[in-house]
XYZ file of C-alpha atoms in Angstrom:
471
model
C -11.550 9.214 -33.547
C -14.527 7.595 -31.868
C -14.095 4.232 -33.608
C -10.381 3.836 -32.947
C -11.125 2.110 -29.657
C -14.269 0.081 -28.961
C -15.564 -1.999 -26.073
C -18.001 -4.649 -27.335
C -19.932 -6.627 -24.727
C -22.369 -8.094 -27.245
C -25.110 -5.532 -26.694
C -25.920 -4.456 -30.256
C -29.574 -5.537 -29.916
C -29.906 -3.497 -26.725
C -28.722 -0.345 -28.495
C -31.412 -0.893 -31.109
C -34.294 -1.932 -28.889
C -33.816 -0.655 -25.313
C -34.723 2.989 -24.598
C -32.254 4.907 -22.469
C -34.915 5.374 -19.797
C -35.418 1.609 -19.561
C -31.689 0.948 -19.395
C -31.296 3.441 -16.538
C -34.328 2.027 -14.725
C -32.732 -1.422 -14.978
C -29.459 -0.350 -13.386
C -31.285 1.514 -10.609
C -33.109 -1.723 -9.797
C -30.502 -4.386 -10.548
C -27.113 -2.679 -10.588
C -24.612 -2.554 -13.438
C -25.588 -4.238 -16.725
C -23.503 -5.071 -19.828
C -25.631 -2.724 -21.937
C -24.990 0.175 -19.562
C -21.253 -0.563 -19.414
C -21.017 -0.607 -23.186
C -23.024 2.591 -23.630
C -21.409 4.599 -20.799
C -17.951 3.642 -22.086
C -18.865 4.874 -25.558
C -20.494 8.003 -24.152
C -17.480 8.837 -22.008
C -15.224 8.855 -25.059
C -17.803 10.735 -27.139
C -18.124 13.474 -24.506
C -14.340 13.697 -24.202
C -13.986 14.145 -27.969
C -16.805 16.694 -27.977
C -15.469 18.835 -25.136
C -11.763 18.897 -26.052
C -10.316 21.543 -28.342
C -8.642 24.754 -27.290
C -9.251 23.573 -23.737
C -9.637 20.162 -22.101
C -13.000 19.523 -20.420
C -13.736 21.605 -17.316
C -16.226 20.313 -14.763
C -19.262 20.594 -17.038
C -17.521 20.118 -20.383
C -18.906 22.552 -22.966
C -22.412 22.259 -21.545
C -24.066 23.178 -18.272
C -26.917 22.211 -16.034
C -27.776 25.823 -15.272
C -26.701 29.430 -15.707
C -24.580 29.325 -12.548
C -22.652 26.035 -12.644
C -21.140 24.617 -9.466
C -17.558 25.630 -8.697
C -17.812 28.299 -11.432
C -17.743 25.527 -14.022
C -13.959 25.663 -14.032
C -10.888 23.437 -13.973
C -10.244 21.792 -10.612
C -6.708 20.387 -10.477
C -6.801 18.110 -7.432
C -8.724 15.142 -8.897
C -11.467 16.405 -11.226
C -9.560 17.350 -14.363
C -7.073 14.580 -13.574
C -9.842 11.991 -13.794
C -11.600 13.733 -16.681
C -8.633 13.362 -19.035
C -7.411 10.002 -17.661
C -8.873 7.966 -20.555
C -7.624 10.190 -23.370
C -4.357 8.641 -24.533
C -5.083 5.083 -23.379
C -8.346 5.025 -25.360
C -6.443 6.123 -28.465
C -7.462 9.785 -28.452
C -4.131 11.632 -28.720
C -5.985 14.741 -29.910
C -7.715 14.947 -26.527
C -4.470 14.362 -24.646
C -2.908 17.084 -26.781
C -5.745 19.428 -25.831
C -4.799 18.998 -22.182
C -1.058 19.307 -22.775
C -1.294 22.436 -24.905
C -3.529 24.064 -22.318
C -1.052 23.275 -19.542
C 1.815 24.616 -21.659
C -0.174 27.835 -22.057
C -0.446 28.089 -18.251
C 3.219 27.347 -17.474
C 4.340 31.000 -17.296
C 1.647 31.614 -14.679
C 2.626 28.485 -12.778
C 6.227 29.736 -12.810
C 5.147 33.041 -11.312
C 3.094 31.281 -8.639
C 6.168 29.371 -7.504
C 8.399 32.442 -7.556
C 5.948 34.818 -5.882
C 4.527 32.559 -3.151
C 7.402 30.200 -2.357
C 10.504 31.874 -3.753
C 11.264 28.725 -5.746
C 12.018 27.841 -9.326
C 9.711 25.401 -11.087
C 5.921 25.348 -10.944
C 3.199 25.831 -8.349
C -0.335 24.643 -9.160
C -3.348 25.195 -6.922
C -6.571 23.202 -6.978
C -8.073 26.228 -8.759
C -6.062 28.629 -10.925
C -7.159 31.503 -13.112
C -8.221 29.536 -16.228
C -6.738 32.043 -18.672
C -3.253 32.499 -17.230
C -2.691 29.924 -14.469
C -2.285 32.483 -11.680
C -3.136 31.352 -8.179
C -5.891 33.814 -7.279
C -8.352 31.624 -5.355
C -7.946 32.533 -1.708
C -9.648 31.850 1.575
C -8.691 31.152 5.162
C -9.102 27.412 4.655
C -7.558 27.367 1.149
C -3.748 27.539 1.609
C -3.052 26.294 -1.910
C 0.029 28.477 -2.290
C 1.734 25.799 -0.176
C 0.749 22.704 -2.198
C 4.052 21.225 -3.320
C 2.505 18.259 -5.141
C 0.065 19.988 -7.469
C 2.467 20.550 -10.351
C 3.895 17.022 -10.343
C 0.416 15.510 -10.394
C -0.662 17.669 -13.308
C 2.368 17.120 -15.527
C 2.201 13.323 -15.184
C -0.359 13.110 -18.061
C 2.400 14.411 -20.376
C 4.565 11.431 -19.443
C 1.709 8.965 -19.777
C 0.622 10.406 -23.136
C 4.150 10.155 -24.579
C 4.614 6.623 -23.240
C 1.249 5.433 -24.617
C 2.044 6.926 -28.018
C 5.571 5.533 -27.955
C 6.757 9.060 -28.720
C 10.405 9.393 -27.702
C 10.646 12.826 -29.300
C 7.886 14.118 -27.037
C 9.549 12.472 -24.042
C 12.791 14.279 -24.763
C 11.524 17.665 -25.939
C 8.332 18.224 -23.931
C 8.276 15.837 -20.970
C 11.896 15.895 -19.818
C 12.093 19.730 -19.606
C 8.985 19.807 -17.397
C 10.453 17.240 -15.037
C 13.759 19.117 -14.917
C 11.789 22.180 -13.842
C 10.187 20.105 -11.104
C 13.630 18.972 -9.942
C 14.593 22.651 -9.691
C 11.481 23.265 -7.599
C 12.299 20.478 -5.170
C 15.942 21.563 -4.942
C 14.694 24.966 -3.728
C 11.747 23.768 -1.650
C 12.810 20.589 0.160
C 14.322 20.945 3.625
C 16.973 18.522 4.866
C 16.699 18.018 8.619
C 18.851 16.318 11.255
C 17.678 12.885 10.134
C 19.437 13.517 6.773
C 16.102 13.301 4.959
C 14.417 15.907 2.798
C 11.053 16.954 4.238
C 8.115 18.745 2.630
C 7.121 21.628 4.857
C 4.534 23.025 4.540
C 2.540 20.298 2.859
C -1.093 19.605 1.915
C -3.168 16.460 1.523
C -5.843 17.926 -0.750
C -9.024 19.071 0.992
C -8.385 16.985 4.103
C -7.065 17.911 7.542
C -5.870 15.790 10.422
C -7.990 15.478 13.561
C -7.372 18.286 16.014
C -6.143 20.792 13.418
C -8.008 23.679 11.853
C -5.947 23.940 8.688
C -5.037 21.833 5.664
C -1.411 22.830 6.201
C 0.670 19.953 7.452
C 4.071 18.329 7.199
C 5.080 15.486 4.845
C 1.657 14.649 3.440
C 2.013 11.227 1.836
C 0.743 12.504 -1.500
C 3.347 15.273 -1.661
C 6.158 12.829 -0.884
C 4.753 10.287 -3.373
C 4.692 12.894 -6.142
C 8.277 13.900 -5.379
C 9.238 10.224 -5.626
C 7.361 10.020 -8.910
C 9.172 13.048 -10.327
C 12.677 11.863 -9.444
C 11.877 8.294 -10.521
C 10.710 9.465 -13.955
C 13.767 11.720 -14.261
C 16.056 8.751 -13.616
C 14.144 6.671 -16.152
C 14.409 9.376 -18.810
C 18.001 10.167 -17.858
C 19.077 6.594 -18.546
C 17.021 6.455 -21.733
C 18.577 9.593 -23.185
C 22.108 9.124 -21.756
C 21.999 12.286 -19.666
C 25.080 13.363 -17.682
C 25.981 11.120 -14.762
C 26.058 14.183 -12.514
C 22.318 14.746 -13.099
C 21.483 11.103 -12.466
C 23.418 11.094 -9.182
C 21.682 14.254 -8.028
C 18.198 12.928 -8.814
C 18.980 9.588 -7.160
C 20.255 11.449 -4.091
C 16.923 13.242 -3.693
C 14.910 10.083 -4.390
C 16.769 8.059 -1.771
C 16.615 10.812 0.851
C 12.860 11.349 0.927
C 11.045 10.088 4.041
C 9.681 6.545 3.953
C 5.942 5.981 3.799
C 4.385 5.324 7.197
C 2.052 2.497 8.187
C -0.286 3.647 10.961
C -1.601 1.776 13.992
C -4.503 0.400 11.901
C -2.045 -1.161 9.485
C -3.002 1.356 6.782
C -0.815 3.554 4.628
C -0.971 6.819 6.551
C -2.160 10.012 4.884
C 0.643 11.932 6.624
C 4.125 10.513 7.143
C 4.626 12.585 10.282
C 2.961 10.514 13.079
C 1.671 13.628 14.837
C -1.018 13.878 12.126
C -3.905 11.460 12.662
C -5.740 9.855 9.749
C -9.228 10.962 8.751
C -10.871 8.132 6.821
C -14.303 9.602 6.105
C -13.234 11.664 3.112
C -13.833 11.459 -0.641
C -10.217 12.207 -1.653
C -7.672 9.388 -1.939
C -4.571 11.523 -2.088
C -2.297 9.241 -0.045
C -2.961 6.402 -2.503
C -1.329 8.348 -5.327
C 1.454 5.681 -5.383
C -1.214 3.178 -6.520
C -3.045 5.353 -9.059
C -2.294 7.494 -10.988
C 1.258 6.674 -9.923
C 2.609 3.145 -10.212
C 4.916 2.707 -7.224
C 2.609 0.216 -5.468
C 0.474 -2.474 -7.090
C -0.743 -5.956 -6.223
C 2.619 -7.322 -7.445
C 4.816 -4.246 -7.005
C 6.403 -2.555 -4.030
C 7.332 -3.906 -0.621
C 4.788 -6.508 0.615
C 4.043 -4.561 3.796
C 3.360 -1.413 1.752
C 1.022 -3.324 -0.571
C -0.893 -4.597 2.445
C -0.977 -1.108 3.954
C -2.285 0.392 0.710
C -5.052 -2.220 0.636
C -5.936 -1.394 4.237
C -6.026 2.340 3.468
C -8.335 1.648 0.538
C -10.531 -0.474 2.833
C -10.975 2.546 5.092
C -11.972 4.892 2.262
C -14.255 2.211 0.823
C -16.068 1.843 4.153
C -16.716 5.583 4.157
C -18.652 5.132 0.860
C -18.379 8.601 -0.622
C -21.431 10.175 -2.215
C -19.359 11.824 -4.961
C -19.495 9.939 -8.247
C -15.875 10.655 -9.124
C -14.849 9.422 -5.661
C -16.485 6.046 -6.340
C -14.637 5.738 -9.642
C -11.347 6.819 -8.039
C -11.648 4.064 -5.418
C -12.416 1.529 -8.148
C -9.384 2.615 -10.210
C -7.114 2.037 -7.235
C -8.854 -1.244 -6.439
C -8.108 -2.398 -10.004
C -4.392 -1.739 -9.446
C -4.504 -3.671 -6.144
C -6.504 -6.583 -7.588
C -9.538 -6.021 -5.346
C -12.431 -7.026 -7.594
C -15.049 -6.810 -4.830
C -14.508 -3.067 -4.418
C -14.793 -2.551 -8.176
C -18.052 -4.486 -8.341
C -19.490 -2.787 -5.253
C -18.658 0.730 -6.380
C -20.002 0.150 -9.891
C -23.160 -1.158 -8.220
C -23.349 1.904 -5.977
C -22.791 4.158 -8.968
C -25.528 2.402 -10.954
C -28.235 2.504 -8.289
C -27.940 6.099 -7.044
C -29.264 8.125 -9.974
C -25.979 9.707 -10.991
C -26.755 9.338 -14.699
C -29.086 11.662 -16.593
C -31.081 10.486 -19.611
C -28.382 12.177 -21.711
C -25.835 9.753 -20.138
C -24.007 12.707 -18.585
C -23.316 12.232 -14.877
C -23.931 14.270 -11.742
C -21.509 14.869 -8.906
C -23.950 13.706 -6.214
C -26.805 11.170 -6.145
C -30.297 11.965 -7.388
C -28.991 14.103 -10.263
C -27.456 16.734 -8.013
C -24.774 18.944 -9.656
C -24.236 18.330 -13.364
C -20.603 17.137 -13.705
C -18.607 15.180 -16.270
C -15.628 13.802 -14.363
C -17.364 10.487 -13.566
C -18.547 9.677 -17.088
C -15.205 10.775 -18.554
C -13.205 8.544 -16.180
C -15.335 5.391 -16.492
C -13.626 4.386 -19.768
C -10.272 4.484 -17.970
C -11.672 2.243 -15.228
C -12.917 -0.332 -17.738
C -9.547 -0.270 -19.519
C -7.675 -0.726 -16.209
C -9.894 -3.740 -15.502
C -8.922 -5.197 -18.893
C -5.206 -4.386 -19.071
C -2.486 -2.871 -16.907
C 0.444 -1.238 -18.677
C 3.837 0.059 -17.568
C 7.218 0.318 -19.327
C 8.131 -3.113 -20.685
C 5.186 -4.942 -19.106
C 1.452 -5.483 -19.441
C -1.031 -7.675 -17.579
C -4.140 -8.945 -19.357
C -7.518 -9.122 -17.577
C -6.067 -8.080 -14.191
C -9.404 -7.011 -12.686
C -12.325 -8.164 -14.873
C -14.773 -10.179 -12.734
C -15.566 -13.540 -14.330
C -19.313 -12.939 -13.867
C -19.122 -9.768 -15.968
C -20.024 -9.956 -19.655
C -17.962 -11.736 -22.277
C -16.658 -9.379 -24.876
C -13.874 -7.932 -26.927
C -11.957 -4.690 -26.997
C -10.066 -3.094 -29.833
C -7.630 -0.204 -29.908
C -6.349 0.186 -26.326
C -2.996 1.958 -26.241
C -0.149 0.384 -24.253
C 3.154 1.897 -23.097
C 5.538 1.775 -26.024
C 2.880 2.892 -28.509
C 1.539 -0.642 -28.952
C -2.154 -1.312 -29.622
C -4.041 -4.156 -27.950
C -7.023 -6.117 -29.302
C -8.454 -8.811 -27.038
C -11.379 -11.212 -26.519
C -12.513 -13.063 -23.398
C -15.227 -15.478 -22.235
C -16.281 -16.160 -18.641
C -13.394 -14.053 -17.442
C -10.868 -16.103 -19.420
C -8.692 -14.806 -22.229
C -9.522 -16.354 -25.610
C -7.615 -14.104 -28.032
C -5.117 -11.277 -27.779
C -3.222 -9.417 -30.458
C -0.663 -6.635 -30.203
C 0.274 -4.288 -33.019
C 3.781 -3.147 -32.151
C 4.456 0.561 -31.997
C 8.228 0.199 -31.690
C 11.011 -2.373 -31.313
C 11.269 -3.577 -27.717
C 10.950 -6.511 -25.352
C 7.580 -6.811 -23.636
C 6.644 -9.003 -20.675
C 3.016 -10.135 -20.957
C 1.431 -11.401 -17.737
C -1.795 -13.383 -17.494
C -3.040 -15.270 -14.429
C 0.421 -15.382 -12.881
C 2.185 -16.592 -16.027
C 4.591 -14.453 -18.025
C 5.631 -14.498 -21.664
C 8.510 -12.342 -22.860
C 8.410 -11.423 -26.530
C 10.377 -9.128 -28.762
C 8.177 -6.754 -30.710
C 9.137 -5.295 -34.068
C 7.545 -2.020 -35.100
C 4.286 -2.383 -37.100
C 4.269 -6.189 -36.776
C 1.183 -7.902 -35.310
C 1.627 -10.576 -32.635
C -1.014 -13.088 -31.519
C -0.665 -13.931 -27.843
C -1.737 -17.276 -26.389
C -1.394 -18.684 -22.867
């Protein structure tokens, strides 16, 4: 499992001759180094393999920094577990992706009950913290109105879709993914409210762990993340509906909901607003990046995708979060993942430098949540492999882009075994930020557009054949 996917930055001598303590001292003094990148990538996958099984990795994996771990050492569903399992399928570890999916399937009856009992809706309701054995929403507090979070379920079933797409598994798409998304359509049919503007609104709504200025509750109206997830759900349903020739009646219904959701709002700063309703004012100094869900983990907006004004607004919103400079390690990685999608290499380099210099990494190469080894937590080290892969290749149905966000001053190297949508496997080499070799082992028969430095090649892949790509 470990050797299926490897990132090689030419640091074999460093593994042999540089003690971990010296390597960490070097990054504290100088910032990110090729040796550290190579080792932390390998360690992230190793820890993921080690801590997946009956359960996916909770906050501390199968270890702990003390007898009373932070946040009860549990599963936190509004960015932590999402980041922790983000590298699984793409780094060719379907067993780890399966660990997540089977666990979620075990919780589905509880998520059903949450939706029925708290909202009177079909479908699923997922809080940021559920009972880890049965999925029940039992984590209450005056400032924790998670029984009203419409977007939680859609966010946490997306890894099913991504896993099936990266494995090229149409059977899984049809038998495991499609039913989940149908359930989500049922939820939205019951939950969404059409108002006089002939649009469906999300009320109440939550932008996770953040509240607008002048309010004393997380409850809001039309949080951008909630609307983005609804768009994601109906968009994926239409994609799967066309793929599997589903009834035209279903496709029309899903398209109706998709086209009658409120448009994203650009605020007075030119940024993508965190709440679509203009009565909610943006709060930039926050570690969560919920309103940038359309950039990552979604794929509605990218440097070359979406309306130009929305791309610019997403970049501006990321600028604001970047200026805040969160102290949470996973927040730094989350910003960098979205910067990779938007082609902002400076933010990637800066946040990897911040991460390297702040003593987040123990001598074991496990990470902490806060600087100076405060709060033992795995979500940063587990998500770093996904960041490095996103810097090396972007993948979506029918399209990839090679080296979209790898700074030319970063190390030369090669990578083997990255999974692409369609079940294809990518091997690639580069020097001075320039592609020198690329090969794709086809997972299925399909056309694939391959983009590199603004140029596109369209090739037809035949299952199990190997294709050498040159630009």
